[in-house]
Tab-separated table of C-alpha atoms and ligand atoms in Angstrom:
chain	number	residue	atom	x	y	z
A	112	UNK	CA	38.884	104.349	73.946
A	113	UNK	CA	39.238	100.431	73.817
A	114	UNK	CA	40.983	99.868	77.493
A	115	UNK	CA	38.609	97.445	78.953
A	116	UNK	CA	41.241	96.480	80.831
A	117	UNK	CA	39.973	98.025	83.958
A	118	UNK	CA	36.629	96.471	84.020
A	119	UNK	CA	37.452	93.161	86.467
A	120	UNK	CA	34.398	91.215	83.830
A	121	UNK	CA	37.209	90.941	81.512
A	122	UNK	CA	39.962	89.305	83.557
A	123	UNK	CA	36.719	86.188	83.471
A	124	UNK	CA	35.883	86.759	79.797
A	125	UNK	CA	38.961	88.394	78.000
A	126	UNK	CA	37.909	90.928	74.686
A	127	UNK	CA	39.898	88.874	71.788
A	128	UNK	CA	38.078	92.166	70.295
A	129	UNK	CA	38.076	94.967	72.152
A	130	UNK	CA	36.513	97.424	69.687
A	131	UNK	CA	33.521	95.647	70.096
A	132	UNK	CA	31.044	95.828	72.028
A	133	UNK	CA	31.065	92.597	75.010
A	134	UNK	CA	28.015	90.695	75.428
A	135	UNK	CA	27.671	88.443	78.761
A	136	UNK	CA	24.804	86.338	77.895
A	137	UNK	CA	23.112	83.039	77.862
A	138	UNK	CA	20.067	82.416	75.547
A	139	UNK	CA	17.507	82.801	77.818
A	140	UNK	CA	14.118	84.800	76.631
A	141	UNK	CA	16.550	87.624	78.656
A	142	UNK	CA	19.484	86.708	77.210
A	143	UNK	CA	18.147	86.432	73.280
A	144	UNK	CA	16.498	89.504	73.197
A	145	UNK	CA	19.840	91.766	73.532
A	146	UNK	CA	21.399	89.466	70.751
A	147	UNK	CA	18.601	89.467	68.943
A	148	UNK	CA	18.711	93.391	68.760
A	149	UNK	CA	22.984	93.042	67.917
A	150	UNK	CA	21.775	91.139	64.831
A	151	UNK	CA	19.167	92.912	63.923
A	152	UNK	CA	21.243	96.133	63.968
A	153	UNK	CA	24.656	95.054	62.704
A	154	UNK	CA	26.369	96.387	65.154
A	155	UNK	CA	29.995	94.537	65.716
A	156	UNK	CA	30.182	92.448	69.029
A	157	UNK	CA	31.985	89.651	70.846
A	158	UNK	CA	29.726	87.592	73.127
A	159	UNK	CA	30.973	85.442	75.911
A	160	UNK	CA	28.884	82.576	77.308
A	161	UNK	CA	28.039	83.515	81.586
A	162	UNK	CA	27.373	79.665	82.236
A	163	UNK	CA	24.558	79.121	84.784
A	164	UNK	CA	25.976	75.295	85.000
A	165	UNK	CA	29.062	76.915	86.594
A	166	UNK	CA	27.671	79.639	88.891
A	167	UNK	CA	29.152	82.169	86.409
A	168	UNK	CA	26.598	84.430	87.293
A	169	UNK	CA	27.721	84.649	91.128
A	170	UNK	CA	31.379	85.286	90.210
A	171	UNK	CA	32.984	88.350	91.416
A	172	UNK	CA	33.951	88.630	87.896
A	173	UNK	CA	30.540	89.110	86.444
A	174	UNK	CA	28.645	90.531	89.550
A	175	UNK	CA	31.434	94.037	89.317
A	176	UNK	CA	29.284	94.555	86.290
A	177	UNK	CA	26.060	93.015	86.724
A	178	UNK	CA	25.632	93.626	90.427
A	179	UNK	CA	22.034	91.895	90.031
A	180	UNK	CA	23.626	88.497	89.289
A	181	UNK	CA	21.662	88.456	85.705
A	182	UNK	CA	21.971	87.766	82.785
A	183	UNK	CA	22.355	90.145	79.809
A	184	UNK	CA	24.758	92.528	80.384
A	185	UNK	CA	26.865	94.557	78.372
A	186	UNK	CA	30.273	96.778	78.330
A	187	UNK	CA	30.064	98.924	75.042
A	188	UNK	CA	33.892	100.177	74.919
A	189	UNK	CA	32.274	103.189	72.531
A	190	UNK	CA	30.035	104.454	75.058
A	191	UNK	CA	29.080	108.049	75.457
A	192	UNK	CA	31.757	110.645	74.943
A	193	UNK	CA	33.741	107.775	73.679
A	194	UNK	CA	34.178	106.155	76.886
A	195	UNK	CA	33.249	102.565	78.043
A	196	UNK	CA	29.875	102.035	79.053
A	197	UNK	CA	29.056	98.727	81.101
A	198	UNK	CA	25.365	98.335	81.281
A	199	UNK	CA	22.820	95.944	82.864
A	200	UNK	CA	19.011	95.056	82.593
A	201	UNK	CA	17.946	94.116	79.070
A	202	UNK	CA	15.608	96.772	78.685
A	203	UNK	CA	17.790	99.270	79.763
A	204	UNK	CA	20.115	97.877	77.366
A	205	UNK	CA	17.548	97.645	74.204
A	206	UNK	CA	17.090	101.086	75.030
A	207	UNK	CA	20.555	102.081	74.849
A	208	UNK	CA	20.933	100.294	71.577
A	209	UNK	CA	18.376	101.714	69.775
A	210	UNK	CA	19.247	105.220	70.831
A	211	UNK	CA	23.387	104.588	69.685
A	212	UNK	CA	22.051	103.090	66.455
A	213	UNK	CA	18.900	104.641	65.673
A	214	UNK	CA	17.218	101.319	65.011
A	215	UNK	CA	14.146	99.840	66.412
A	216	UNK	CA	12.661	102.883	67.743
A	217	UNK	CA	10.168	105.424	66.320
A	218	UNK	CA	12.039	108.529	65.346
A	219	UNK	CA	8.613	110.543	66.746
A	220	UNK	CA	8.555	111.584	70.497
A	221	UNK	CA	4.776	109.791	70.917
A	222	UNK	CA	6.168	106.905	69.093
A	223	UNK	CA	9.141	106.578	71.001
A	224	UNK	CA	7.120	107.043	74.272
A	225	UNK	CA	4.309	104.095	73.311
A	226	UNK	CA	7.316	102.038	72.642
A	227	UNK	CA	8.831	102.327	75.974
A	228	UNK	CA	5.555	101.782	77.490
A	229	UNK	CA	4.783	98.554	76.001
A	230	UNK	CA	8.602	97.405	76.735
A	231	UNK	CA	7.674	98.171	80.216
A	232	UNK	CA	4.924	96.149	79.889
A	233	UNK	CA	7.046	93.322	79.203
A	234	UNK	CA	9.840	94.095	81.521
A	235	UNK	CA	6.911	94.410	84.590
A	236	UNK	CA	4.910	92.051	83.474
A	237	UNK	CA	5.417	89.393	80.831
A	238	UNK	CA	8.555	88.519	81.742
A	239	UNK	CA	8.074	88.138	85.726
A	240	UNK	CA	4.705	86.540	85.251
A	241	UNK	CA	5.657	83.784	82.676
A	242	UNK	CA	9.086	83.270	84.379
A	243	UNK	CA	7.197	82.283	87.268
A	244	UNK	CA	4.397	80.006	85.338
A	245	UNK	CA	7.379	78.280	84.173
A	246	UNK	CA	9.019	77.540	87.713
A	247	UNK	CA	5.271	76.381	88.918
A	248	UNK	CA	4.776	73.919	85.271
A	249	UNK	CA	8.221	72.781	84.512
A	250	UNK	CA	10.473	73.666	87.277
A	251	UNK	CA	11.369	72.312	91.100
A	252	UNK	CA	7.437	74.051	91.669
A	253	UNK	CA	5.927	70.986	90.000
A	254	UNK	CA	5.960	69.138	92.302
A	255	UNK	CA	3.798	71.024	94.811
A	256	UNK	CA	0.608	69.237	95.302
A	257	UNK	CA	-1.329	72.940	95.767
A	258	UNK	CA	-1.538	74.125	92.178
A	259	UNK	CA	-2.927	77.481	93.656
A	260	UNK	CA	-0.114	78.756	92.867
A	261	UNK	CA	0.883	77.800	89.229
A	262	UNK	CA	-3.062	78.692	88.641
A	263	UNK	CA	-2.634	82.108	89.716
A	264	UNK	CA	0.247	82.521	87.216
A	265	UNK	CA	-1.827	80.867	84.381
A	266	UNK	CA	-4.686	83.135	85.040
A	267	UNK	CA	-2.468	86.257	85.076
A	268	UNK	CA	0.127	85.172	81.957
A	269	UNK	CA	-3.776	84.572	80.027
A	270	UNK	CA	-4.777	88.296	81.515
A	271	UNK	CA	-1.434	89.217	79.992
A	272	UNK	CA	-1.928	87.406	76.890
A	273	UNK	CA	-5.165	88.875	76.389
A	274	UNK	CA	-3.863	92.366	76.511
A	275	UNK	CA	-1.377	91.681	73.939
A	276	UNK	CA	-3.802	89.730	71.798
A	277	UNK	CA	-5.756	93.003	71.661
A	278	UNK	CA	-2.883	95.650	71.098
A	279	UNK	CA	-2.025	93.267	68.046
A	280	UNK	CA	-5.759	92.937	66.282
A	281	UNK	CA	-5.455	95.321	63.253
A	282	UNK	CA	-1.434	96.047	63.575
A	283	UNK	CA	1.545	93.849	61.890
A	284	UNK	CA	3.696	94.222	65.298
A	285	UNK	CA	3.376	95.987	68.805
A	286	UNK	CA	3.972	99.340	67.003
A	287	UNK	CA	1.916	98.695	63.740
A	288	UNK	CA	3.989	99.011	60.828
A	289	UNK	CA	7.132	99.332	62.783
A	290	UNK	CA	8.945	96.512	63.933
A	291	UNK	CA	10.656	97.627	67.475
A	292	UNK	CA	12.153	96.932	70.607
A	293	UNK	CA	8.902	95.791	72.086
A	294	UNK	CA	8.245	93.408	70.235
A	295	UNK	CA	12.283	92.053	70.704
A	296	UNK	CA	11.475	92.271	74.307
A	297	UNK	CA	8.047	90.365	74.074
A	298	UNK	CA	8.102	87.433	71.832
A	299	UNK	CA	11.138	85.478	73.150
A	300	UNK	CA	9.133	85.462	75.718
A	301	UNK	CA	5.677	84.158	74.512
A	302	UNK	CA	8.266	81.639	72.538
A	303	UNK	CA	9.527	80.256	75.839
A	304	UNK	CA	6.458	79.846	77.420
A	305	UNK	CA	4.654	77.707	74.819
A	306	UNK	CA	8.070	75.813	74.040
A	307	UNK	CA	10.569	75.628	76.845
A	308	UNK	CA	7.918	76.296	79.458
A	309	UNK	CA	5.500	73.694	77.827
A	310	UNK	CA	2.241	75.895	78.959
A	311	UNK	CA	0.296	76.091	75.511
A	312	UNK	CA	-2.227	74.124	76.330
A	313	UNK	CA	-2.807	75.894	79.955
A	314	UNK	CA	-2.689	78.818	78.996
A	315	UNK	CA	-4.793	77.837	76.103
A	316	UNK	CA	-2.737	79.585	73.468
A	317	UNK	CA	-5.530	79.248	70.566
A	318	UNK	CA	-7.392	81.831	72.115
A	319	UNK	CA	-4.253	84.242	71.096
A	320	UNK	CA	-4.303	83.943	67.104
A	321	UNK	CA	-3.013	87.109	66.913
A	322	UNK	CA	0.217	86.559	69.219
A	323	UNK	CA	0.797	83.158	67.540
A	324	UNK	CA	0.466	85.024	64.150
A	325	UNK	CA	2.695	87.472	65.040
A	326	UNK	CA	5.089	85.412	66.421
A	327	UNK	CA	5.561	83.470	63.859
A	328	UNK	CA	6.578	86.418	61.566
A	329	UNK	CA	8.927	86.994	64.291
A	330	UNK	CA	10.889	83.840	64.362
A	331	UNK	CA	10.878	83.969	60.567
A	332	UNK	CA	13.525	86.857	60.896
A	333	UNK	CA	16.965	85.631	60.115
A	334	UNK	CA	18.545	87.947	62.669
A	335	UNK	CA	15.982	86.418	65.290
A	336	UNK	CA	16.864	82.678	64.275
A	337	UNK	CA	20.635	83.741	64.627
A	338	UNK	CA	20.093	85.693	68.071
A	339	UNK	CA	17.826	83.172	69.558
A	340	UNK	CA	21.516	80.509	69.504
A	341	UNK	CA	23.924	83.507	70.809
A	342	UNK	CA	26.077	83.223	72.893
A	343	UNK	CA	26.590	79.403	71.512
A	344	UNK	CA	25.946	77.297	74.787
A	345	UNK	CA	28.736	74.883	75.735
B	115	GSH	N1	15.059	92.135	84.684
B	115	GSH	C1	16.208	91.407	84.231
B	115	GSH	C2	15.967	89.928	84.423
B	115	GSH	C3	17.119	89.103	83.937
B	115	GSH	C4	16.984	87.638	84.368
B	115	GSH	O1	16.036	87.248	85.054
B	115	GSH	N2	17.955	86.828	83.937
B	115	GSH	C5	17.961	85.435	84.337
B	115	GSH	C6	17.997	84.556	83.105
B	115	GSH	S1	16.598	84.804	82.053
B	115	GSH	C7	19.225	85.169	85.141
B	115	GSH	O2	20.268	85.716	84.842
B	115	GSH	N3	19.166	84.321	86.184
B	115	GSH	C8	20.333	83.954	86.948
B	115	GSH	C9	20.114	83.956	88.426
B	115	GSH	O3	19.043	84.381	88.877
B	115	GSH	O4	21.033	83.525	89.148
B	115	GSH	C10	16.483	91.718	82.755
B	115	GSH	O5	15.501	91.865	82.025
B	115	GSH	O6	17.643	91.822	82.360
């Protein structure tokens, strides 16, 4: 059950632990939320640092498994029916935790559904949306004299904003009570794009006191403030 010999990933990255399951990560809002959900869960796992600085992404190595060239992936050697499972897309993959753990998801089928609708949410629109607000306001698209562009993506990350600000007024997390997948999908995200992506201020995050509230609780979480440095950068 723990042969991951034949997976080509791990001639690149070898398993010093093969029992575990193999993380191919960077800490990106991507990357952090599948580590994130490993520490949150407890589950045993070896992660290996896919170095952006080195074109890891592009080697043959990493794209047999991630054919995408993205970052998270994973290859779960206890997969289904005891077999390997190699797995990309971090949604897919916070699904496919939460469902081999029983963690982080609603144990009702309406639950369950309104969670995988809000982590589509973020998956089709947070994430795309602020990842391009931050290439337009900190990356090689500030420079373009036409800020049509980055406005467009401030208007629509504040549209997005808006909608989460809303879901939030009255509940503790996306789910109410229950802390979930969602929200490991979401607020790496809203982290990065008032930190790393420096767009507080035009995105004018004090109109959000609910997200800000809320993700504040969430970087509180020691398994959060572990996941958010995993895999270690070199
Ligand atoms: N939809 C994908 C997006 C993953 C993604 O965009 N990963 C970025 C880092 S946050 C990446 O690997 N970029 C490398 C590249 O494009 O070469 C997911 O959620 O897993």
């Amino acid at each position: 059950m723990n042969d991951l010999s034949a997976f080509p990933i791990t001639k690149k990255w070898p398993a010093r632990h093969p029992d575990r399951l193999q993380l191919y990560s960077l800490p990106t809002p991507n990357g952090v939320k599948v580590s994130i959900m490993l520490e949150e869960t407890g589950l045993p796992y070896e992660p290996h640092l896919v170095s952006f600085s080195t074109n890891d992404q592009m080697s043959p190595e990493f794209l047999s498994l991630s054919p995408n060239n993205k970052i998270p992936a994973i290859l779960d050697p206890d997969g289904p029916g005891g077999k390997p499972l190699p797995l990309f897309e971090s949604g897919a993959i916070l699904l496919y935790l939460a469902d081999k753990t029983g963690q982080l998801m609603p144990k009702d089928a309406a639950g369950r559904w309104e969670t995988v609708q809000w982590l589509m949410f973020q998956m089709g629109g947070i994430g795309p949306m602020f990842g391009q607000l931050g290439f337009f306001n900190k990356f090689a698209g500030k420079d373009y004299e036409d800020k049509r562009p980055r406005d467009r993506y401030v208007e629509e990350a504040k549209r997005l904003l808006g909608v989460l600000e809303g879901r939030l007024a009255g509940r503790s997390w996306i789910m109410g009570d229950a802390y979930t997948i969602a929200d490991i999908a979401t607020f790496p995200w809203v982290r990065n794009l008032i930190g790393f992506y420096e767009a507080a201020d035009l995105v004018e995050i004090r109109n959000f006191p609910q997200v800000t509230r809320t993700l504040e609780v969430f970087l509180a979480r020691p398994a959060v403030a572990r996941g958010l440095g995993i895999p270690q950068r070199d």
